Amino acid sequence: MIEAKFGDALARFPYRPFLLSSSEELTYSQIFRRCRSLSAYLRGLKGAMLACHMADSVELVIIMLAAGMSGKTLLVLNRDFTCQQLPDLLQRYDVDVLFVDVTPSVKLPCVVLDSATLQGKTSIGLTDGFGNGEIHILTSGTTGQPKCARYTWSDLFAQVSDRPAKATERWLLAYRLNHFAGLQMLVHVLCNGSSLVLVESSSVAQALQAIKNFSVTHVSSTPTFWRYALATLPTTGHGLRLEQITLGSEPVSAALLEQLSKTFPDARIVHIYASTEAGSCVSVSDMRAGLPAKILNPNAGAAVEFRVVENELYIRSAHGMIGYAGAGEIADRDGEGWLATGDMVSIEGDRILFTGRRSETINVGGVKVHPLEVENLITALPGVKIARVYGKQNPVAGQIVAVDLVAMEGYSEREVEDAIHETCLVTNRHARPRNINFVDEIATSNYKLKRQ
Amino acid sequence: MSKESEIIDIIKTILKHQAFPETVVESSSELYEDGVGLDSLCVAELSATLEKAYGSDPYSSKILPRTVGDIVTFYSDS
């Protein structure tokens, strides 16, 4: 499957850059040669289960693709896991060989190979076509313990619509490769023959600098990423020539779409609904928050179907994950394949609007409050850089609505607090914030707000 | 500013947040329906605000103050 995608790319544009980083630029042809050599070497390794604990890099991409070409299964671990966390993870997922970019300081229960020594590793006498290896990724864990989702490469490719890219189309990898959205980004680029820019840092400022330095034309990231970016960019004269902005991993508010459109008037703005378990499900480009309600009545044979049960979105996807890896981890999926997404929604007119995660619903005196409704009001206010709404225990109401927020420079806390109270008068009284905290930063993971 | 003035200020701010009409708040004021008019949601906010300002609050200590003065006493006793 991966060889076939490379075959298409090599037939059309072998010398087009595939991966760009601050230290190197490699064409489709160069990457394919390295992947092919490495896949032959991996094929000869003992054990079927590989894993990598590496920062996003050209080497990591090559290992990922080569593992798929070899027919072996690869678990891509978050580089933020400490060495002390690794033994448990490696045992839980029966890993035989681990690739690292820094030698671990603890003894690990598998063979450990330094990625720097893999260049030039090859075996002879092996041919292509070793099948459809699996790739395993952990869920983001923004709301709890991560789970390990199993995918086949063919299912990942099936989620991408073939749309040959222009030679100048350059995507910024603003998600990490251990994250489903990052993996999806890699697959999208390979399928369509565009170029992928890798950045070493996960800071928004460095990502914006990389967009400039590499003449990036397309960026896919989270609403949280863009809220931080917009807080630092001038509305005009920012010098970023983006043709497309894709938002995903978190619900998008109408206010953010409007702000992006003002700042990037020439860019096509798309938001995607995807999850680690269901894969990429639908993309929307009509500049409205939420999803069109017509997706609840799909054509027969649609690859992705949606339904809403008790205000929760359910999805049945032909190309979602196979299941979770690891003993005792069972997908919240019924016998007919419907997956409970945990995303709470309300249907308003022709739109499905997101109200928050099932696990984040706040119970204020017996009334359910969905944090996203409040968060969208607050983040749209001038002076608010980023905000997180959550339930706080309270002796009188059980829980109250609390907000942590980062204010923009030039705005006083009193001014922002008054504006929040005033704007939230439009909500149900139970949903109004009763505890507002000004903080220096709000924790994020992969540019998503951490919500536990 | 005295503790009593601070607490009166907190209560007035809570009433303002809810767009309730302005009312006289003093030490002897009853907190609930027959007095200042705090309902359960306002009391929840009062509890959270006092806890944030002073590190503890009467409601979390299972004490139900009846008047503004009862809250002042709670802090002067603790």
Coordinates of C-alpha atoms in Angstrom, one line a residue:
Chain A
M1 CA 0.0 0.0 0.0
I2 CA 2.7 2.5 1.0
E3 CA 4.9 1.3 -2.0
A4 CA 1.9 1.9 -4.3
K5 CA 1.5 5.5 -3.0
F6 CA 5.2 6.1 -3.4
G7 CA 5.0 4.5 -6.9
D8 CA 2.3 7.1 -7.9
A9 CA 4.4 10.0 -6.5
L10 CA 7.6 8.8 -8.1
A11 CA 5.9 8.4 -11.5
R12 CA 4.7 12.0 -11.4
F13 CA 7.2 14.0 -9.5
P14 CA 10.2 12.1 -8.2
Y15 CA 12.3 15.2 -7.4
R16 CA 9.6 17.1 -5.6
P17 CA 10.5 17.7 -1.9
F18 CA 8.6 15.4 0.4
L19 CA 10.1 16.4 3.8
L20 CA 11.7 19.7 4.7
S21 CA 13.3 20.5 8.1
S22 CA 15.8 23.1 9.3
S23 CA 18.6 20.7 8.5
E24 CA 17.6 18.9 5.3
E25 CA 15.3 18.7 2.3
L26 CA 14.5 15.3 0.9
T27 CA 12.7 14.4 -2.3
Y28 CA 10.1 11.7 -2.7
S29 CA 12.7 9.7 -4.5
Q30 CA 15.3 10.0 -1.7
I31 CA 12.8 9.2 1.0
F32 CA 11.5 6.1 -0.9
R33 CA 15.0 4.7 -1.3
R34 CA 15.7 5.1 2.4
C35 CA 12.3 3.6 3.4
R36 CA 12.8 0.7 1.1
S37 CA 16.3 -0.1 2.4
L38 CA 15.1 0.2 6.0
S39 CA 12.0 -1.9 5.5
A40 CA 14.1 -4.8 4.3
Y41 CA 16.2 -4.5 7.4
L42 CA 13.1 -4.3 9.7
R43 CA 11.7 -7.3 8.0
G44 CA 14.7 -9.3 9.2
L45 CA 14.4 -8.2 12.8
K46 CA 13.1 -10.7 15.4
G47 CA 9.6 -10.0 16.6
A48 CA 6.6 -8.4 15.0
M49 CA 5.9 -5.5 17.3
L50 CA 8.1 -2.4 16.9
A51 CA 7.8 0.9 18.7
C52 CA 9.5 4.3 18.5
H53 CA 10.1 6.9 21.2
M54 CA 11.5 9.8 19.1
A55 CA 10.9 13.5 18.4
D56 CA 9.3 14.4 15.1
S57 CA 12.0 14.2 12.5
V58 CA 12.8 12.9 9.0
E59 CA 14.2 9.7 10.7
L60 CA 10.9 9.1 12.5
V61 CA 8.9 9.5 9.2
I62 CA 11.2 7.0 7.5
I63 CA 10.8 4.5 10.3
M64 CA 7.1 4.8 10.3
L65 CA 6.8 4.3 6.5
A66 CA 9.4 1.6 6.4
A67 CA 7.7 -0.3 9.2
G68 CA 4.5 -0.2 7.2
M69 CA 6.3 -1.4 4.1
S70 CA 7.9 -4.3 6.0
G71 CA 4.5 -5.6 7.2
K72 CA 5.4 -5.1 10.9
T73 CA 3.4 -3.3 13.4
L74 CA 4.7 0.0 14.8
L75 CA 3.6 1.8 18.0
V76 CA 4.4 5.5 17.8
L77 CA 5.0 6.7 21.4
N78 CA 4.7 10.3 22.5
R79 CA 8.3 11.6 23.0
D80 CA 7.1 13.3 26.2
F81 CA 6.9 10.0 27.9
T82 CA 9.7 9.7 30.4
C83 CA 12.2 6.8 30.4
Q84 CA 10.5 5.7 33.7
Q85 CA 7.2 5.4 31.9
L86 CA 8.5 3.3 29.1
P87 CA 8.9 -0.2 30.7
D88 CA 5.2 -0.4 31.6
L89 CA 4.1 0.8 28.2
L90 CA 6.5 -1.5 26.3
Q91 CA 5.2 -4.5 28.4
R92 CA 1.6 -3.5 28.1
Y93 CA 1.8 -3.5 24.3
D94 CA 4.3 -6.5 23.9
V95 CA 6.9 -4.4 22.1
D96 CA 9.9 -6.4 20.7
V97 CA 12.1 -3.6 19.4
L98 CA 12.2 0.0 20.4
F99 CA 13.7 2.8 18.3
V100 CA 15.0 5.8 20.2
D101 CA 16.8 9.1 19.5
V102 CA 18.2 9.3 23.0
T103 CA 19.6 6.3 24.9
P104 CA 17.2 5.5 27.7
S105 CA 18.6 5.7 31.2
V106 CA 16.7 2.7 32.4
K107 CA 16.7 -1.0 31.5
L108 CA 13.9 -1.7 29.0
P109 CA 12.2 -5.1 28.4
C110 CA 12.9 -5.2 24.7
V111 CA 15.7 -4.7 22.1
V112 CA 16.6 -1.0 21.9
L113 CA 18.0 0.5 18.7
D114 CA 19.3 4.0 18.3
S115 CA 17.7 5.6 15.3
A116 CA 20.9 7.3 14.3
T117 CA 22.4 3.9 13.5
L118 CA 19.6 2.9 11.2
Q119 CA 20.8 4.9 8.2
G120 CA 22.2 2.5 5.6
K121 CA 20.8 -0.6 7.4
T122 CA 19.5 -2.9 4.7
S123 CA 19.2 -6.5 3.7
I124 CA 19.3 -8.0 0.3
G125 CA 17.1 -10.6 -1.4
L126 CA 13.9 -9.2 0.0
T127 CA 11.1 -7.9 -2.3
D128 CA 8.2 -5.6 -1.8
G129 CA 4.7 -6.5 -0.9
F130 CA 5.0 -7.7 2.7
G131 CA 1.5 -6.6 3.4
N132 CA -0.4 -4.1 5.3
G133 CA 1.4 -3.4 8.6
E134 CA -0.5 -1.9 11.4
I135 CA 0.3 1.4 13.0
H136 CA -0.6 2.0 16.6
I137 CA -1.1 5.4 18.2
L138 CA -2.2 6.5 21.7
T139 CA -5.2 8.7 22.1
S140 CA -4.4 12.2 23.2
G141 CA -5.4 11.5 26.8
T142 CA -6.6 15.1 27.2
T143 CA -9.5 13.7 29.3
G144 CA -7.9 10.8 31.0
Q145 CA -5.7 7.7 30.5
P146 CA -4.6 7.3 26.8
K147 CA -5.7 4.2 24.9
C148 CA -3.9 2.6 22.0
A149 CA -5.7 2.7 18.7
R150 CA -4.8 0.1 16.0
Y151 CA -4.9 1.2 12.4
T152 CA -4.0 -0.4 9.1
W153 CA -2.2 1.8 6.6
S154 CA -4.8 0.9 4.0
D155 CA -7.6 2.3 6.2
L156 CA -5.6 5.5 6.8
F157 CA -5.1 5.9 3.0
A158 CA -8.8 5.2 2.4
Q159 CA -9.7 8.3 4.5
V160 CA -7.8 10.6 2.2
S161 CA -9.4 11.8 -1.0
D162 CA -6.9 11.8 -3.9
R163 CA -6.3 15.4 -4.9
P164 CA -3.0 15.9 -6.7
A165 CA -1.3 18.9 -5.1
K166 CA 0.3 21.8 -6.9
A167 CA 4.1 21.7 -6.8
T168 CA 4.1 24.7 -4.4
E169 CA 1.8 23.1 -1.9
R170 CA 3.6 23.0 1.5
W171 CA 2.0 21.8 4.7
L172 CA 3.3 22.6 8.1
L173 CA 3.3 19.6 10.5
A174 CA 1.6 21.3 13.4
Y175 CA 0.6 18.1 15.1
R176 CA 2.9 15.5 16.4
L177 CA 3.4 12.3 14.5
N178 CA 2.3 10.3 17.5
H179 CA -1.1 12.0 17.3
F180 CA -3.7 10.8 14.9
A181 CA -4.0 14.2 13.2
G182 CA -0.2 14.2 12.6
L183 CA -0.3 10.7 11.1
Q184 CA -3.2 11.8 9.0
M185 CA -1.2 14.8 7.8
L186 CA 1.7 12.5 6.7
V187 CA -0.7 10.2 4.8
H188 CA -2.4 13.2 3.2
V189 CA 0.8 14.6 2.0
L190 CA 2.1 11.3 0.6
C191 CA -1.2 10.6 -1.2
N192 CA -1.4 14.0 -2.8
G193 CA 2.3 14.6 -3.5
S194 CA 2.7 17.8 -1.5
S195 CA 5.6 18.7 0.8
L196 CA 5.6 18.5 4.6
V197 CA 7.6 20.9 6.8
L198 CA 8.8 19.5 10.1
V199 CA 9.3 21.9 13.0
E200 CA 11.4 21.0 16.0
S201 CA 9.6 23.0 18.6
S202 CA 6.0 22.8 19.6
S203 CA 5.8 26.6 20.4
V204 CA 3.2 28.6 18.4
A205 CA 5.8 31.3 17.8
Q206 CA 8.3 28.9 16.2
A207 CA 5.5 27.3 14.1
L208 CA 4.6 30.8 12.8
Q209 CA 8.3 31.5 12.0
A210 CA 8.5 28.2 10.1
I211 CA 5.5 29.1 8.1
K212 CA 7.4 32.2 7.0
N213 CA 10.8 30.6 6.5
F214 CA 9.6 27.6 4.5
S215 CA 6.9 29.5 2.5
V216 CA 4.2 27.2 3.9
T217 CA 0.9 27.5 2.1
H218 CA -1.3 25.1 4.1
V219 CA -1.6 24.6 7.9
S220 CA -3.7 22.1 9.7
S221 CA -3.9 22.7 13.5
T222 CA -6.2 23.1 16.4
P223 CA -8.5 26.0 17.3
T224 CA -6.2 26.5 20.4
F225 CA -3.2 26.9 18.1
W226 CA -5.0 29.5 16.1
R227 CA -6.2 31.4 19.1
Y228 CA -2.6 31.7 20.4
A229 CA -1.5 32.6 16.8
L230 CA -4.1 35.3 16.3
A231 CA -3.2 36.8 19.7
T232 CA 0.3 37.5 18.4
L233 CA -0.3 38.2 14.7
P234 CA -1.4 41.6 13.4
T235 CA -4.6 41.5 11.4
T236 CA -2.8 42.7 8.3
G237 CA 0.9 42.8 7.3
H238 CA 1.8 39.5 9.0
G239 CA 3.5 38.3 5.9
L240 CA 2.0 34.8 5.9
R241 CA 0.6 33.8 2.6
L242 CA -1.7 30.9 3.5
E243 CA -3.9 29.2 0.9
Q244 CA -5.6 26.9 3.3
I245 CA -6.2 26.7 7.0
T246 CA -7.6 23.4 8.4
L247 CA -8.9 23.2 11.9
G248 CA -9.4 20.0 13.8
S249 CA -9.2 18.1 17.0
E250 CA -11.3 20.6 18.9
P251 CA -14.7 22.2 18.1
V252 CA -14.5 25.5 16.2
S253 CA -16.5 28.5 17.1
A254 CA -18.0 31.0 14.7
A255 CA -16.0 33.8 16.3
L256 CA -12.7 32.0 15.5
L257 CA -13.7 31.3 11.9
E258 CA -14.6 35.0 11.5
Q259 CA -11.3 36.2 13.0
L260 CA -9.3 33.8 10.8
S261 CA -11.1 34.9 7.7
K262 CA -10.3 38.6 8.6
T263 CA -6.6 37.8 9.1
F264 CA -6.3 35.5 6.2
P265 CA -8.8 36.8 3.6
D266 CA -7.3 34.7 0.8
A267 CA -7.2 31.4 2.6
R268 CA -9.7 28.6 2.3
I269 CA -10.8 27.7 5.8
V270 CA -11.9 24.2 6.5
H271 CA -12.7 22.4 9.7
I272 CA -12.5 18.7 10.1
Y273 CA -14.3 16.3 12.5
A274 CA -12.1 13.4 13.2
S275 CA -11.2 11.2 16.2
T276 CA -8.4 8.8 16.9
E277 CA -11.0 6.0 17.0
A278 CA -13.2 6.8 14.0
G279 CA -10.6 8.5 11.9
S280 CA -11.2 11.5 9.6
C281 CA -15.0 11.7 9.2
V282 CA -16.1 14.9 7.6
S283 CA -14.7 18.3 6.5
V284 CA -16.7 21.5 6.4
S285 CA -15.8 24.7 4.5
D286 CA -19.0 26.8 4.7
M287 CA -17.5 29.1 7.4
R288 CA -20.1 28.1 10.0
A289 CA -19.5 26.4 13.3
G290 CA -20.6 22.8 13.8
L291 CA -21.5 20.3 11.2
P292 CA -24.3 20.3 8.6
A293 CA -27.3 18.3 10.0
K294 CA -27.7 16.6 6.6
I295 CA -24.9 14.3 7.4
L296 CA -27.4 12.5 9.6
N297 CA -29.0 11.2 6.4
P298 CA -26.1 9.9 4.4
N299 CA -26.3 8.2 1.0
A300 CA -26.4 4.4 1.1
G301 CA -23.0 2.9 1.3
A302 CA -21.4 6.1 2.8
A303 CA -18.0 5.3 4.4
V304 CA -18.9 7.3 7.5
E305 CA -22.4 7.5 9.1
F306 CA -23.5 9.8 11.9
R307 CA -26.3 9.7 14.4
V308 CA -27.3 11.5 17.6
V309 CA -28.6 9.6 20.6
E310 CA -29.4 11.4 23.8
N311 CA -27.4 14.4 22.6
E312 CA -24.3 12.4 22.0
L313 CA -22.7 12.0 18.5
Y314 CA -22.3 8.4 17.3
I315 CA -20.2 7.4 14.3
R316 CA -19.9 4.3 12.2
S317 CA -16.8 4.4 10.0
A318 CA -15.7 1.9 7.4
H319 CA -12.1 2.9 7.8
G320 CA -11.8 3.7 11.5
M321 CA -9.5 1.9 13.9
I322 CA -9.5 -1.9 14.1
G323 CA -9.8 -1.7 17.8
Y324 CA -7.7 -0.9 20.9
A325 CA -4.5 -2.7 21.6
G326 CA -3.8 -3.8 25.2
A327 CA -5.7 -6.1 27.4
G328 CA -9.0 -4.9 28.8
E329 CA -9.3 -1.8 26.6
I330 CA -12.6 -2.1 24.8
A331 CA -13.9 0.4 22.4
D332 CA -17.2 2.1 23.2
R333 CA -18.7 0.6 20.1
D334 CA -22.0 -1.4 19.8
G335 CA -22.6 -4.7 17.9
E336 CA -23.5 -2.7 14.7
G337 CA -20.2 -0.8 14.8
W338 CA -21.6 2.5 16.1
L339 CA -18.9 4.3 18.2
A340 CA -20.0 6.6 21.0
T341 CA -17.7 9.6 20.4
G342 CA -18.3 11.2 23.8
D343 CA -19.0 14.5 22.0
M344 CA -22.2 16.1 23.2
V345 CA -24.2 18.0 20.6
S346 CA -27.4 19.9 20.0
I347 CA -29.2 20.1 16.7
E348 CA -30.2 23.7 15.9
G349 CA -31.9 24.1 12.6
D350 CA -29.7 22.7 9.8
R351 CA -26.7 22.4 12.1
I352 CA -25.1 20.0 14.6
L353 CA -23.4 22.1 17.2
F354 CA -20.9 20.8 19.7
T355 CA -21.5 21.5 23.4
G356 CA -18.6 19.7 25.0
R357 CA -17.4 16.3 26.0
R358 CA -19.7 13.9 27.9
S359 CA -17.1 13.5 30.6
E360 CA -16.8 17.3 31.0
T361 CA -20.5 18.0 31.6
I362 CA -20.9 20.2 34.7
N363 CA -23.7 19.4 37.1
V364 CA -24.7 22.7 38.7
G365 CA -27.5 22.1 41.2
G366 CA -28.9 19.2 39.1
V367 CA -28.7 21.2 35.8
K368 CA -26.3 19.9 33.2
V369 CA -24.0 22.6 31.8
H370 CA -21.9 22.0 28.7
P371 CA -18.6 23.9 29.1
L372 CA -18.1 24.6 25.4
E373 CA -21.1 26.8 25.2
V374 CA -19.7 29.1 27.9
E375 CA -16.1 28.8 26.6
N376 CA -17.1 30.0 23.1
L377 CA -18.7 33.1 24.6
I378 CA -15.7 33.9 26.7
T379 CA -13.0 33.2 24.1
A380 CA -14.8 35.5 21.7
L381 CA -14.3 38.5 24.0
P382 CA -11.7 41.1 23.4
G383 CA -8.8 40.7 25.9
V384 CA -9.2 36.9 26.2
K385 CA -6.3 35.0 24.7
I386 CA -7.4 31.6 25.7
A387 CA -9.9 30.2 28.2
R388 CA -10.8 26.8 29.7
V389 CA -14.2 26.2 31.4
Y390 CA -14.7 23.4 33.8
G391 CA -16.7 22.2 36.8
K392 CA -15.4 23.1 40.3
Q393 CA -16.7 21.3 43.4
N394 CA -19.0 23.6 45.5
P395 CA -20.6 22.9 48.8
V396 CA -23.9 24.6 47.8
A397 CA -24.5 23.6 44.2
G398 CA -22.4 20.4 43.9
Q399 CA -20.5 22.0 41.1
I400 CA -20.1 25.5 39.7
V401 CA -18.8 26.8 36.4
A402 CA -15.2 27.9 36.7
V403 CA -13.0 29.5 34.2
D404 CA -9.2 29.7 33.9
L405 CA -8.1 32.3 31.4
V406 CA -5.1 34.0 30.0
A407 CA -5.7 37.7 29.4
M408 CA -4.1 39.7 26.6
E409 CA -1.7 42.5 27.4
G410 CA -3.4 45.9 27.8
Y411 CA -6.5 44.6 29.4
S412 CA -7.1 44.8 33.1
E413 CA -8.5 41.8 35.0
R414 CA -11.5 43.8 36.2
E415 CA -12.3 44.8 32.7
V416 CA -12.2 41.3 31.4
E417 CA -14.1 39.9 34.4
D418 CA -16.9 42.4 34.0
A419 CA -17.1 41.6 30.3
I420 CA -17.4 37.9 31.0
H421 CA -20.2 38.4 33.5
E422 CA -22.0 40.7 31.1
T423 CA -21.7 38.4 28.1
C424 CA -22.7 35.3 30.1
L425 CA -26.0 37.0 31.1
V426 CA -27.4 35.5 27.8
T427 CA -26.9 31.9 29.2
N428 CA -29.0 29.9 31.6
R429 CA -28.2 31.1 35.1
H430 CA -26.6 27.8 36.0
A431 CA -24.1 28.1 33.2
R432 CA -22.8 31.5 34.3
P433 CA -19.2 31.4 35.6
R434 CA -19.0 31.7 39.3
N435 CA -15.2 31.4 39.7
I436 CA -12.9 33.2 37.3
N437 CA -9.1 32.7 37.6
F438 CA -6.5 34.7 35.7
V439 CA -3.5 32.5 34.9
D440 CA -0.2 32.9 33.0
E441 CA -0.8 29.9 30.8
I442 CA -3.2 27.0 30.3
A443 CA -1.8 23.6 29.8
T444 CA -2.0 22.2 26.3
S445 CA -1.1 18.9 24.7
N446 CA -0.4 18.8 21.0
Y447 CA -2.0 22.3 20.8
K448 CA -5.2 21.0 22.5
L449 CA -6.4 22.3 25.8
K450 CA -5.8 19.7 28.5
R451 CA -9.1 19.1 30.2
Q452 CA -8.6 16.6 33.0
Chain B
M1 CA -10.8 48.2 54.0
S2 CA -12.3 46.2 56.9
K3 CA -13.3 42.6 56.6
E4 CA -17.0 43.7 56.8
S5 CA -16.6 46.2 54.0
E6 CA -14.8 43.6 51.9
I7 CA -17.6 41.0 52.4
I8 CA -20.3 43.6 51.6
D9 CA -18.4 44.5 48.4
I10 CA -18.2 40.8 47.4
I11 CA -22.0 40.4 47.9
K12 CA -22.8 43.6 45.9
T13 CA -20.5 42.4 43.1
I14 CA -22.3 39.0 43.0
L15 CA -25.7 40.8 42.7
K16 CA -24.3 43.0 40.0
H17 CA -23.0 39.9 38.0
Q18 CA -26.6 38.6 38.0
A19 CA -28.0 42.0 37.0
F20 CA -30.1 42.0 40.2
P21 CA -31.4 45.4 41.3
E22 CA -29.1 47.4 43.6
T23 CA -30.0 47.0 47.3
V24 CA -28.6 48.2 50.6
V25 CA -26.3 45.6 52.1
E26 CA -25.1 46.0 55.7
S27 CA -23.9 43.9 58.5
S28 CA -27.4 43.1 59.8
S29 CA -28.8 42.3 56.3
E30 CA -30.4 38.9 55.9
L31 CA -28.6 37.1 53.1
Y32 CA -31.4 35.2 51.5
E33 CA -35.0 35.7 50.2
D34 CA -36.2 38.1 52.9
G35 CA -33.1 40.2 52.8
V36 CA -30.4 40.8 50.2
G37 CA -32.1 38.1 47.9
L38 CA -29.2 35.7 47.3
D39 CA -30.6 32.5 45.8
S40 CA -28.8 29.1 45.7
L41 CA -26.7 30.0 42.7
C42 CA -25.6 33.3 44.2
V43 CA -24.8 31.5 47.4
A44 CA -22.7 29.0 45.4
E45 CA -20.8 32.0 44.0
L46 CA -20.5 33.6 47.4
S47 CA -19.0 30.4 48.8
A48 CA -16.5 30.2 45.9
T49 CA -15.5 33.8 46.1
L50 CA -15.0 33.8 49.8
E51 CA -12.9 30.6 49.5
K52 CA -10.8 32.2 46.8
A53 CA -10.3 35.5 48.8
Y54 CA -9.7 34.0 52.3
G55 CA -8.8 30.4 51.7
S56 CA -11.9 29.1 53.5
D57 CA -15.6 29.8 53.6
P58 CA -18.4 29.1 56.0
Y59 CA -20.4 26.9 53.6
S60 CA -17.5 24.5 53.1
S61 CA -17.2 24.4 56.9
K62 CA -20.9 23.3 57.0
I63 CA -21.9 26.5 58.6
L64 CA -25.0 28.3 57.2
P65 CA -24.6 32.1 57.9
R66 CA -27.9 33.9 58.1
T67 CA -26.7 37.5 57.9
V68 CA -23.7 39.4 56.5
G69 CA -22.5 39.7 60.1
D70 CA -22.5 35.9 60.5
I71 CA -19.9 35.7 57.7
V72 CA -17.8 38.4 59.3
T73 CA -18.0 36.5 62.6
F74 CA -16.9 33.3 60.9
Y75 CA -13.7 34.9 59.8
S76 CA -13.1 36.7 63.1
D77 CA -13.6 33.4 65.0
S78 CA -11.3 31.4 62.7

